[in-house]
Amino acid sequence: MKMLAQHGALCGDKITDALELGYVDGAIFSPRDISVRKLEEQLNKLAEVKPESERLVDPQFYASGLVDDDSSRLGFLAGDDYPYFEMRRLAQLETEAQIQEDLTNTLQFQQRLNISTAIAPNIVIRRSLSSAESVIAKNFIRNTAASWANFNDVRPIFATLSISVEALMDLDEFLSFVNDLTVITPRPHGFYLLVSLSKVEDARYALMDPRVISRVMFLVHALSINGYEVVVGYSDLLSPLYGAVGARAGASGWWSNTRVFSLERFEPEKHSSSRPIPRYLSLPLWNRIKFGELAQLVTLGHPVLNQIESDRYFDSSQGFAPITNGETFQGWSALKELTKYLVADNDLQGNLTRISAQIKTAQNFYRTINVRLDPKSSSEHLEPMLQSLPQFATLAEEDFPG
Amino acid sequence: MSAQPTLEEIHAAIPGLGNLEYKDRGTFKLVYRFAGSNGPQALKLIEVPTSVGPGQDLESYVAELTGRVRRELDALKKCVGAALVRLGDIQLAEYSIAGRRYIAYSEEFLDGQSLIRVIQDANFGGATASQLAQLIIAGMGTIEALWHHGYIHRDIKPENVIATNDALRPYVFLDLGVAYSVIEPSLTTNKAEKWGTFPYMAPEVFHPTFRQFIDYKSDIYSLGVTAFIFASRRHPILEHANYEQGVALSMILMKKALPLVSLRSNLPLPLCRIIDGMLFKKQALRRGDIANMTAELKGYL
């Protein structure tokens, strides 16, 4: 499984450096956060550093419904850099001609970039898989491959599929929707999958729900066995679970809003956010902890460090405060290590076994810690992850080895 | 079906059938062989009933029967697949034969035998990897050709496959008599009625509103059962044929199919897994990437 950088604001040279250091295999760029000129520069640089790198650009068309609000945070999408990005109301997208026009404009833009795979536009299915949004989203997907074929470009094309956690809740609708995706013709090469939350801060509750995790795993698995490549955006700590069932790549960024997908990032700001405290991604805990907590746990003799090269970014002589970009590099490196350790290609049963064992080990480790940790640093995400595994196995009609 | 018409009676009604001979009979059809313009052809005769069972309406029944034959022939005209039976010289028409009404048409006559006869032969020890790959490639091609025009075969089973003596078309699929179109209106007068052959029908077909969501994956399931039986001479879920129907249905819906490798350890594991993968209960889990599957299967030819 490959790990990609989920691009966001204030990128600098993070991605190129991380690619050079081998912490990521490529990047998914966010046009909202970068001018076209810089985007082209970055893509060319990545191709120069590693020609085989994954270079994707999320068109972020799903935010086009927010254009009419001046206070929306659309960044470069709101200017002239991205001509395909225009205001769209749902009613406009109910006509196939509009969908085809938006596909053509977006893919024409993507086609001239130094990308490795093109990503087609789509909207977010926010409420239900039997809604008008769902029909529109399927129409985008149905027209994706044909639209790309007009450009005679040999690079693969991915359809965007963005579903809210609420829309995943009706199991019958979900299963029927997944099957519809598997019989689409002509077929795109793969899917860029986004699991959407209404608020970033809901991640710990809404995303860490065994039903949500197991259904996303099922979706990835079904698409994968039906011959599609799947890249799960913003997958962060859940990446190994998606990789275990066939995802080709996962992604994570450097801000909390690039580790979880939500349209909230594009919406008018409701409250000002303070600068987050840097966190260290501990593999034994399968979680990020504040660097102060890291210092405290290390002092108490708890083996929370990953014992890998990227630990150097959290300097023990400075109370484990990370150096510049250290948090980002350490996080990517740890995620890559975790997926490398847990996920093997075409070994579903083995992957589930290893992941189950690793989660249990992390839970046991947490039990030995008698320090009060910040709620985000706690073990509360592990039980839903563990529960999601047999739930996935049942859905996928597979034996659960755990 | 009433008494079978004699060859003379058929000749009298449909002139120009050289070397006519009786071959077989199915649930609804009588099959004869005759010399067509480009080689042997199969004449299919379907008797139009003059009475129906209690509670049934004769007019609706006849309309459904003729509608099905018309759909079958329309599908065969539209769908081009190397492994799909081809139409012959005689166009669909109604004939009066010995005072009884028949619908007749012709198809190419396939030199070979029904796959069920191959399987039931006491000397048959189960298909080879190459035979299985050929069967599935042929079946997938047929399913794809039909789906391209919105049709689902709905009755893929060994009885509807001819194992031919032609290396270029080793397996040919026939009988679209209960084919379903996702585009055209349903022909079924009794919506509760399930068309198909029970042990080969996919789990979703038993859902009360199955018409809302069946697609070619239902045919992939039936092809998977057919391939499994061709490989192992037993059904992947029903160990024997004597279950009470409710029990058998519940097994089809709930019980996992036996992994093929458990019965045929001498077959390549990836091939067994392809066949197992066609037998998942959920449509989404049955592979729909026909081109990729075909490419993989070609490795076993």
CSV table of N, CA and C in Angstrom, one decimal, chain B residues 28 59 101 171:
chain,number,residue,atom,x,y,z
B,28,PHE,N,-40.8,-26.3,-22.7
B,28,PHE,CA,-41.8,-25.7,-23.5
B,28,PHE,C,-41.6,-26.1,-25.0
B,59,GLU,N,-55.7,-15.9,-22.3
B,59,GLU,CA,-55.2,-14.8,-23.2
B,59,GLU,C,-53.9,-14.2,-22.7
B,101,ARG,N,-52.0,-25.1,-32.6
B,101,ARG,CA,-51.2,-23.8,-32.8
B,101,ARG,C,-49.8,-24.0,-32.3
B,171,TYR,N,-18.0,-24.0,-26.1
B,171,TYR,CA,-19.3,-24.0,-25.4
B,171,TYR,C,-20.2,-22.9,-25.9
